[in-house]
Amino acid sequence: MTMALRTVLSCRASAFQSPHLRILQLNSIDHGKSFSTTNPNKTPTISTNKIRTRYIHTSPALHQSSKSKKDLFTPSPFARRNTIYIGDKFVIHRELKQGDNDYGVRRYLLLPRTDEDGNEIQSPSEKNIIASLNANRNILFGAKLHIHSSSSSTTSNDDNDDDEYITEYLAACGSILDIAREDAAINGQQVQALCTLNGLCSWVKECLDRDGKGSDTLTRLMHGERQPNTLTSKKENKAPHGGKRSNLKIQDSSAAFMPKKKPERLQVLEAIRAIATGEPRPGHSVVGAGTYKDGMKGWVACAREYSQLATNPNSVSLDASLVGRKGLEEMALYQSRGGEVTKIEHLAHTQPEYLREAGGAMARLFFV
């Protein structure tokens, strides 16, 4: 990363409690930084133009998410223009991927307001994208940090690099998520997220190497123990009090399971091992559809356990040390904005690279 771009991404030390966040001057809408409409005295209206967008400029007035007595059909934050200003250094741009369908496939981009030469950026390009988030209708997915300081560091310390990356990820993607959640709710549908579980295969292999230690599911499959599983047992989660959906109950569909017979347990365990390591089961030549079918319930239970290793980051300091494991920063991001895991989707993403990372499993979250 060049020195000029580092300057663009720098932030005032007084703006954040965590020293790590001096890299990014990113202010979350929900946490009260300042920006407002061009004319704060004018009530925003929904434009009849094909692309509905609006500008937000730096101002002492605070921009708040759309609020009304009803929970349905709130205006899009992009009701006038396709760009929203975040502070005086960053913008969020919305790209529509299906013509003028502003509720179809779309992409939200966090960009610097100026390039390395100090000229205002007129249109986004891959080289100046800081972070991005994808959406289709009311479902958000694929939060990604494109530019981070550790990628250009000449000296490397893995632990420090990981902490710095996670801190920057939460700050950058959190700013996009606040806007994207509001935009995804314009038709009254409850906003959801599909979250990657990067590192799931590595975690399962680690637990298997420790004779199941670290995973209740694997311990019981290996040893036949039937004690209640505190992580994967069937339970109901209730939304936090105070919101309009505070009485909403989320049913955990990843209920605990345990085959009663030892041969059945071993069949599931062998399938899980094959999915995690990529090595075929004894008597098989490939890790194919049959392996994923036999191991489905066990893999979903392991994925549920793994997803709970992500702890909610502190929304003020965004301290990377509060994220339990690298690979779960996207989960921590969604949970920090009220996301609740409702289901593990088996084989939700079947690209070979992701099969090696997480066996194709993804977590579905509801924002409540």
Tab-separated table of C-alpha atoms in Angstrom:
chain	number	residue	atom	x	y	z
A	1	MET	CA	0.000	0.000	0.000
A	2	THR	CA	1.434	3.317	-0.954
A	3	MET	CA	2.062	6.080	1.519
A	4	ALA	CA	-0.565	8.256	-0.170
A	5	LEU	CA	-3.250	5.604	0.205
A	6	ARG	CA	-2.206	5.033	3.815
A	7	THR	CA	-2.868	8.746	4.349
A	8	VAL	CA	-6.341	8.375	2.855
A	9	LEU	CA	-7.074	5.505	5.234
A	10	SER	CA	-5.611	7.195	8.329
A	11	CYS	CA	-7.871	8.342	11.130
A	12	ARG	CA	-7.607	10.686	14.063
A	13	ALA	CA	-6.419	9.017	17.257
A	14	SER	CA	-9.159	10.720	19.242
A	15	ALA	CA	-11.911	9.183	17.132
A	16	PHE	CA	-11.454	5.651	18.439
A	17	GLN	CA	-10.424	3.955	21.635
A	18	SER	CA	-8.416	1.237	19.886
A	19	PRO	CA	-5.016	2.306	18.466
A	20	HIS	CA	-5.460	-0.258	15.692
A	21	LEU	CA	-8.244	1.845	14.206
A	22	ARG	CA	-5.904	4.696	13.312
A	23	ILE	CA	-5.670	2.960	9.953
A	24	LEU	CA	-9.287	3.535	8.999
A	25	GLN	CA	-11.443	6.582	9.634
A	26	LEU	CA	-14.710	4.671	9.444
A	27	ASN	CA	-17.749	5.705	11.373
A	28	SER	CA	-20.691	3.398	11.905
A	29	ILE	CA	-24.121	4.917	11.373
A	30	ASP	CA	-25.529	3.100	14.366
A	31	HIS	CA	-22.752	4.381	16.598
A	32	GLY	CA	-23.437	8.046	16.052
A	33	LYS	CA	-20.857	9.677	13.782
A	34	SER	CA	-21.919	12.716	11.799
A	35	PHE	CA	-23.451	12.888	8.376
A	36	SER	CA	-26.739	14.235	7.048
A	37	THR	CA	-28.657	14.920	3.892
A	38	THR	CA	-27.703	17.840	1.652
A	39	ASN	CA	-30.694	19.794	2.926
A	40	PRO	CA	-31.440	18.611	6.478
A	41	ASN	CA	-34.662	20.666	6.597
A	42	LYS	CA	-36.138	18.939	3.598
A	43	THR	CA	-38.014	15.672	4.045
A	44	PRO	CA	-36.438	12.947	1.835
A	45	THR	CA	-38.701	11.631	-0.898
A	46	ILE	CA	-38.482	8.544	-3.079
A	47	SER	CA	-37.393	9.501	-6.564
A	48	THR	CA	-39.121	8.165	-9.651
A	49	ASN	CA	-35.785	7.796	-11.419
A	50	LYS	CA	-34.661	4.320	-12.429
A	51	ILE	CA	-31.731	4.402	-9.989
A	52	ARG	CA	-32.815	5.602	-6.571
A	53	THR	CA	-29.977	7.157	-4.598
A	54	ARG	CA	-29.104	10.028	-2.284
A	55	TYR	CA	-26.103	12.052	-1.141
A	56	ILE	CA	-25.096	12.381	2.465
A	57	HIS	CA	-22.515	15.031	3.385
A	58	THR	CA	-20.546	15.728	6.523
A	59	SER	CA	-22.630	17.744	8.942
A	60	PRO	CA	-23.020	18.269	12.698
A	61	ALA	CA	-26.444	16.625	12.369
A	62	LEU	CA	-26.621	12.874	12.838
A	63	HIS	CA	-28.053	10.570	10.210
A	64	GLN	CA	-30.317	7.923	11.727
A	65	SER	CA	-31.643	4.752	10.127
A	66	SER	CA	-35.154	5.093	8.747
A	67	LYS	CA	-37.677	4.906	11.569
A	68	SER	CA	-41.446	4.936	11.427
A	69	LYS	CA	-44.392	3.589	13.361
A	70	LYS	CA	-44.560	0.675	10.958
A	71	ASP	CA	-41.871	-1.922	10.355
A	72	LEU	CA	-42.592	-2.191	6.628
A	73	PHE	CA	-41.665	-0.305	3.469
A	74	THR	CA	-39.044	2.063	4.828
A	75	PRO	CA	-37.354	4.314	2.244
A	76	SER	CA	-34.079	3.189	0.745
A	77	PRO	CA	-31.008	5.104	1.949
A	78	PHE	CA	-30.176	5.348	-1.777
A	79	ALA	CA	-33.432	7.103	-2.610
A	80	ARG	CA	-31.726	9.953	-4.498
A	81	ARG	CA	-28.238	9.028	-5.636
A	82	ASN	CA	-25.964	6.001	-5.791
A	83	THR	CA	-23.416	7.428	-3.337
A	84	ILE	CA	-23.477	8.085	0.392
A	85	TYR	CA	-20.701	10.085	2.044
A	86	ILE	CA	-19.234	8.667	5.258
A	87	GLY	CA	-17.407	11.454	7.041
A	88	ASP	CA	-15.092	13.523	4.854
A	89	LYS	CA	-12.853	10.724	3.560
A	90	PHE	CA	-15.062	7.823	2.440
A	91	VAL	CA	-18.122	7.038	0.332
A	92	ILE	CA	-20.387	4.018	-0.030
A	93	HIS	CA	-21.438	3.298	-3.590
A	94	ARG	CA	-24.216	0.896	-4.632
A	95	GLU	CA	-23.851	-1.058	-7.886
A	96	LEU	CA	-26.950	-2.643	-9.414
A	97	LYS	CA	-26.211	-5.881	-11.263
A	98	GLN	CA	-29.644	-6.438	-12.838
A	99	GLY	CA	-30.366	-3.266	-14.775
A	100	ASP	CA	-32.587	-0.887	-12.826
A	101	ASN	CA	-33.743	-3.530	-10.322
A	102	ASP	CA	-32.683	-1.929	-7.050
A	103	TYR	CA	-33.838	-4.961	-5.033
A	104	GLY	CA	-32.079	-7.606	-7.124
A	105	VAL	CA	-28.410	-8.565	-7.147
A	106	ARG	CA	-26.338	-5.600	-6.029
A	107	ARG	CA	-23.003	-4.713	-4.504
A	108	TYR	CA	-22.076	-2.118	-1.892
A	109	LEU	CA	-18.578	-0.639	-2.119
A	110	LEU	CA	-16.583	1.383	0.392
A	111	LEU	CA	-14.290	3.807	-1.455
A	112	PRO	CA	-12.001	6.701	-0.568
A	113	ARG	CA	-13.379	10.068	-1.704
A	114	THR	CA	-10.095	10.985	-3.377
A	115	ASP	CA	-7.367	9.065	-5.203
A	116	GLU	CA	-3.630	9.120	-4.485
A	117	ASP	CA	-3.284	12.441	-6.309
A	118	GLY	CA	-6.043	14.100	-4.284
A	119	ASN	CA	-8.590	14.060	-7.118
A	120	GLU	CA	-12.149	13.098	-6.291
A	121	ILE	CA	-12.989	9.598	-7.510
A	122	GLN	CA	-15.771	9.764	-10.082
A	123	SER	CA	-16.463	6.049	-10.547
A	124	PRO	CA	-15.409	2.920	-8.610
A	125	SER	CA	-12.726	0.561	-9.858
A	126	GLU	CA	-11.283	-2.593	-8.338
A	127	LYS	CA	-8.018	-0.864	-7.435
A	128	ASN	CA	-9.667	1.702	-5.133
A	129	ILE	CA	-12.245	-0.521	-3.408
A	130	ILE	CA	-11.537	-0.742	0.325
A	131	ALA	CA	-14.325	-3.179	1.227
A	132	SER	CA	-17.466	-4.644	-0.326
A	133	LEU	CA	-20.685	-6.446	0.550
A	134	ASN	CA	-23.097	-8.270	-1.774
A	135	ALA	CA	-26.866	-8.591	-1.591
A	136	ASN	CA	-29.797	-10.198	-3.363
A	137	ARG	CA	-33.222	-9.039	-2.254
A	138	ASN	CA	-33.160	-9.158	1.575
A	139	ILE	CA	-30.115	-11.467	1.861
A	140	LEU	CA	-26.625	-10.070	2.507
A	141	PHE	CA	-23.452	-12.053	1.875
A	142	GLY	CA	-19.766	-11.885	0.975
A	143	ALA	CA	-18.444	-9.101	3.228
A	144	LYS	CA	-14.845	-8.640	2.098
A	145	LEU	CA	-11.909	-6.355	2.930
A	146	HIS	CA	-9.917	-5.596	-0.228
A	147	ILE	CA	-7.221	-3.223	1.103
A	148	HIS	CA	-5.544	-3.641	4.452
A	149	SER	CA	-2.271	-2.403	5.899
A	150	SER	CA	-0.825	-5.849	6.733
A	151	SER	CA	-0.828	-6.780	3.038
A	152	SER	CA	1.836	-4.153	2.357
A	153	SER	CA	3.911	-4.604	5.493
A	154	THR	CA	7.589	-5.379	4.909
A	155	THR	CA	7.922	-7.101	8.276
A	156	SER	CA	5.484	-9.827	9.209
A	157	ASN	CA	4.225	-11.049	12.548
A	158	ASP	CA	1.381	-13.486	11.957
A	159	ASP	CA	-0.500	-12.781	15.191
A	160	ASN	CA	-0.231	-9.012	14.860
A	161	ASP	CA	-1.140	-9.155	11.169
A	162	ASP	CA	-4.230	-11.214	11.961
A	163	ASP	CA	-5.351	-8.808	14.689
A	164	GLU	CA	-4.771	-5.807	12.464
A	165	TYR	CA	-6.632	-7.419	9.565
A	166	ILE	CA	-9.633	-8.352	11.718
A	167	THR	CA	-9.796	-4.872	13.258
A	168	GLU	CA	-9.761	-3.223	9.844
A	169	TYR	CA	-12.258	-5.756	8.500
A	170	LEU	CA	-14.784	-5.058	11.256
A	171	ALA	CA	-14.420	-1.287	10.897
A	172	ALA	CA	-14.670	-1.159	7.101
A	173	CYS	CA	-17.346	-3.811	6.564
A	174	GLY	CA	-19.354	-2.589	9.544
A	175	SER	CA	-19.833	0.804	7.870
A	176	ILE	CA	-21.180	-0.900	4.737
A	177	LEU	CA	-23.369	-3.307	6.697
A	178	ASP	CA	-25.176	-0.492	8.493
A	179	ILE	CA	-26.256	1.019	5.156
A	180	ALA	CA	-26.911	-2.324	3.428
A	181	ARG	CA	-29.213	-3.579	6.200
A	182	GLU	CA	-31.379	-0.483	5.853
A	183	ASP	CA	-31.472	-0.830	2.065
A	184	ALA	CA	-32.336	-4.558	2.231
A	185	ALA	CA	-35.372	-3.871	4.432
A	186	ILE	CA	-37.166	-1.481	2.065
A	187	ASN	CA	-39.819	-4.057	1.060
A	188	GLY	CA	-40.603	-5.045	4.627
A	189	GLN	CA	-38.821	-8.395	4.540
A	190	GLN	CA	-36.665	-9.406	7.466
A	191	VAL	CA	-33.005	-8.962	6.611
A	192	GLN	CA	-30.877	-12.122	6.521
A	193	ALA	CA	-27.224	-12.949	5.931
A	194	LEU	CA	-25.441	-15.980	4.541
A	195	CYS	CA	-22.101	-16.247	6.283
A	196	THR	CA	-18.973	-18.165	5.323
A	197	LEU	CA	-17.352	-20.485	7.864
A	198	ASN	CA	-13.764	-20.269	6.682
A	199	GLY	CA	-11.451	-22.506	8.676
A	200	LEU	CA	-14.136	-25.053	9.605
A	201	CYS	CA	-12.220	-27.958	8.024
A	202	SER	CA	-9.007	-26.989	9.834
A	203	TRP	CA	-10.836	-26.768	13.151
A	204	VAL	CA	-12.460	-30.192	12.698
A	205	LYS	CA	-9.055	-31.715	11.846
A	206	GLU	CA	-7.557	-30.169	14.972
A	207	CYS	CA	-10.324	-31.638	17.119
A	208	LEU	CA	-9.949	-35.060	15.516
A	209	ASP	CA	-6.196	-34.987	16.170
A	210	ARG	CA	-6.960	-34.256	19.846
A	211	ASP	CA	-9.283	-37.266	20.102
A	212	GLY	CA	-12.361	-35.061	19.773
A	213	LYS	CA	-11.348	-32.534	22.421
A	214	GLY	CA	-12.852	-29.149	21.638
A	215	SER	CA	-15.999	-30.517	19.978
A	216	ASP	CA	-18.870	-32.134	21.851
A	217	THR	CA	-20.158	-33.644	18.611
A	218	LEU	CA	-16.876	-35.341	17.712
A	219	THR	CA	-16.271	-36.510	21.291
A	220	ARG	CA	-19.615	-38.271	21.404
A	221	LEU	CA	-19.190	-39.773	17.949
A	222	MET	CA	-15.787	-41.154	18.911
A	223	HIS	CA	-16.612	-42.323	22.419
A	224	GLY	CA	-20.387	-42.730	22.463
A	225	GLU	CA	-20.922	-40.321	25.317
A	226	ARG	CA	-24.538	-39.213	25.642
A	227	GLN	CA	-24.294	-36.202	27.964
A	228	PRO	CA	-26.251	-33.102	26.848
A	229	ASN	CA	-24.471	-31.034	24.244
A	230	THR	CA	-24.261	-27.426	25.393
A	231	LEU	CA	-23.419	-26.049	21.950
A	232	THR	CA	-25.611	-27.957	19.522
A	233	SER	CA	-28.657	-28.759	21.644
A	234	LYS	CA	-32.039	-27.609	20.395
A	235	LYS	CA	-32.915	-24.231	21.852
A	236	GLU	CA	-34.805	-21.028	21.252
A	237	ASN	CA	-33.124	-17.646	21.094
A	238	LYS	CA	-35.041	-14.483	21.811
A	239	ALA	CA	-34.301	-11.146	20.216
A	240	PRO	CA	-32.961	-8.376	22.474
A	241	HIS	CA	-35.590	-6.391	24.348
A	242	GLY	CA	-36.616	-2.977	23.169
A	243	GLY	CA	-36.933	-3.509	19.413
A	244	LYS	CA	-40.076	-3.979	17.378
A	245	ARG	CA	-39.277	-7.678	17.041
A	246	SER	CA	-38.256	-8.159	20.685
A	247	ASN	CA	-40.744	-11.004	21.105
A	248	LEU	CA	-39.507	-12.880	18.038
A	249	LYS	CA	-38.271	-16.388	18.819
A	250	ILE	CA	-35.616	-17.934	16.627
A	251	GLN	CA	-35.720	-21.713	16.519
A	252	ASP	CA	-32.327	-23.393	16.332
A	253	SER	CA	-32.798	-25.927	13.526
A	254	SER	CA	-29.367	-27.527	14.049
A	255	ALA	CA	-30.566	-29.842	16.794
A	256	ALA	CA	-28.153	-32.203	18.488
A	257	PHE	CA	-28.105	-35.707	17.082
A	258	MET	CA	-26.403	-38.917	18.043
A	259	PRO	CA	-26.755	-42.290	16.304
A	260	LYS	CA	-27.548	-44.944	18.878
A	261	LYS	CA	-25.524	-47.759	17.339
A	262	LYS	CA	-21.737	-47.739	17.184
A	263	PRO	CA	-21.519	-48.700	13.456
A	264	GLU	CA	-23.743	-45.717	12.607
A	265	ARG	CA	-21.583	-43.384	14.704
A	266	LEU	CA	-18.430	-44.623	13.006
A	267	GLN	CA	-19.995	-44.169	9.561
A	268	VAL	CA	-20.785	-40.526	10.354
A	269	LEU	CA	-17.342	-40.006	11.900
A	270	GLU	CA	-15.560	-41.426	8.842
A	271	ALA	CA	-17.587	-39.151	6.565
A	272	ILE	CA	-16.745	-36.097	8.710
A	273	ARG	CA	-13.057	-36.987	8.654
A	274	ALA	CA	-13.140	-37.353	4.861
A	275	ILE	CA	-14.868	-33.993	4.390
A	276	ALA	CA	-12.397	-32.240	6.706
A	277	THR	CA	-9.230	-33.788	5.284
A	278	GLY	CA	-10.259	-34.308	1.641
A	279	GLU	CA	-9.104	-37.925	1.886
A	280	PRO	CA	-11.636	-40.606	0.772
A	281	ARG	CA	-13.109	-43.007	3.290
A	282	PRO	CA	-11.761	-46.555	3.407
A	283	GLY	CA	-13.148	-48.422	0.414
A	284	HIS	CA	-13.899	-45.229	-1.517
A	285	SER	CA	-11.882	-43.588	-4.261
A	286	VAL	CA	-13.208	-40.015	-3.947
A	287	VAL	CA	-14.908	-37.684	-1.476
A	288	GLY	CA	-18.198	-37.620	-3.346
A	289	ALA	CA	-21.914	-37.052	-2.879
A	290	GLY	CA	-22.315	-40.190	-0.768
A	291	THR	CA	-19.719	-38.961	1.724
A	292	TYR	CA	-21.426	-35.584	2.109
A	293	LYS	CA	-24.796	-37.301	2.496
A	294	ASP	CA	-23.609	-39.725	5.183
A	295	GLY	CA	-21.829	-36.981	7.092
A	296	MET	CA	-24.461	-34.264	6.688
A	297	LYS	CA	-25.965	-34.245	10.196
A	298	GLY	CA	-22.598	-34.578	11.874
A	299	TRP	CA	-21.019	-31.872	9.716
A	300	VAL	CA	-23.911	-29.491	10.352
A	301	ALA	CA	-23.541	-30.075	14.114
A	302	CYS	CA	-19.788	-29.372	13.897
A	303	ALA	CA	-20.455	-26.229	11.851
A	304	ARG	CA	-22.907	-25.033	14.502
A	305	GLU	CA	-20.254	-25.486	17.189
A	306	TYR	CA	-17.640	-23.721	15.081
A	307	SER	CA	-19.923	-20.745	14.410
A	308	GLN	CA	-20.225	-20.178	18.147
A	309	LEU	CA	-16.466	-19.651	18.454
A	310	ALA	CA	-17.062	-16.165	17.020
A	311	THR	CA	-17.702	-13.741	19.847
A	312	ASN	CA	-19.419	-10.406	19.420
A	313	PRO	CA	-16.777	-7.691	18.908
A	314	ASN	CA	-16.994	-4.596	21.071
A	315	SER	CA	-18.916	-2.145	18.927
A	316	VAL	CA	-16.995	0.845	20.291
A	317	SER	CA	-13.375	-0.276	20.263
A	318	LEU	CA	-13.747	-3.029	17.622
A	319	ASP	CA	-10.981	-4.931	19.404
A	320	ALA	CA	-9.744	-7.823	17.254
A	321	SER	CA	-8.873	-9.829	20.369
A	322	LEU	CA	-12.603	-10.352	20.942
A	323	VAL	CA	-12.943	-12.416	17.745
A	324	GLY	CA	-12.344	-16.009	18.766
A	325	ARG	CA	-10.697	-17.329	15.608
A	326	LYS	CA	-9.481	-15.985	12.272
A	327	GLY	CA	-11.927	-17.074	9.598
A	328	LEU	CA	-14.943	-16.121	11.702
A	329	GLU	CA	-14.658	-12.356	11.313
A	330	GLU	CA	-17.687	-12.294	8.981
A	331	MET	CA	-19.737	-14.130	11.611
A	332	ALA	CA	-18.553	-11.700	14.290
A	333	LEU	CA	-19.450	-8.791	11.988
A	334	TYR	CA	-23.068	-9.911	11.524
A	335	GLN	CA	-23.477	-10.817	15.191
A	336	SER	CA	-22.253	-7.373	16.204
A	337	ARG	CA	-25.281	-5.902	14.398
A	338	GLY	CA	-27.844	-8.234	15.970
A	339	GLY	CA	-27.483	-11.258	13.689
A	340	GLU	CA	-28.645	-14.592	15.134
A	341	VAL	CA	-27.654	-17.930	13.588
A	342	THR	CA	-30.853	-19.779	12.713
A	343	LYS	CA	-29.604	-22.579	10.475
A	344	ILE	CA	-26.513	-24.192	9.018
A	345	GLU	CA	-26.931	-24.648	5.259
A	346	HIS	CA	-25.267	-27.889	4.112
A	347	LEU	CA	-23.408	-27.650	0.781
A	348	ALA	CA	-24.579	-24.054	0.319
A	349	HIS	CA	-21.431	-23.202	-1.658
A	350	THR	CA	-19.768	-25.984	-3.643
A	351	GLN	CA	-16.759	-24.310	-5.242
A	352	PRO	CA	-13.722	-26.613	-4.733
A	353	GLU	CA	-11.789	-23.995	-2.748
A	354	TYR	CA	-14.662	-23.470	-0.311
A	355	LEU	CA	-15.263	-27.207	0.024
A	356	ARG	CA	-11.673	-27.442	1.266
A	357	GLU	CA	-12.247	-24.519	3.658
A	358	ALA	CA	-15.627	-25.392	5.165
A	359	GLY	CA	-17.034	-28.475	3.440
A	360	GLY	CA	-19.534	-26.201	1.682
A	361	ALA	CA	-21.359	-25.233	4.898
A	362	MET	CA	-22.629	-21.706	5.464
A	363	ALA	CA	-24.559	-20.148	8.342
A	364	ARG	CA	-27.872	-18.345	7.851
A	365	LEU	CA	-28.471	-15.433	10.221
A	366	PHE	CA	-31.526	-13.271	10.863
A	367	PHE	CA	-31.131	-9.656	12.017
A	368	VAL	CA	-33.565	-9.111	14.861
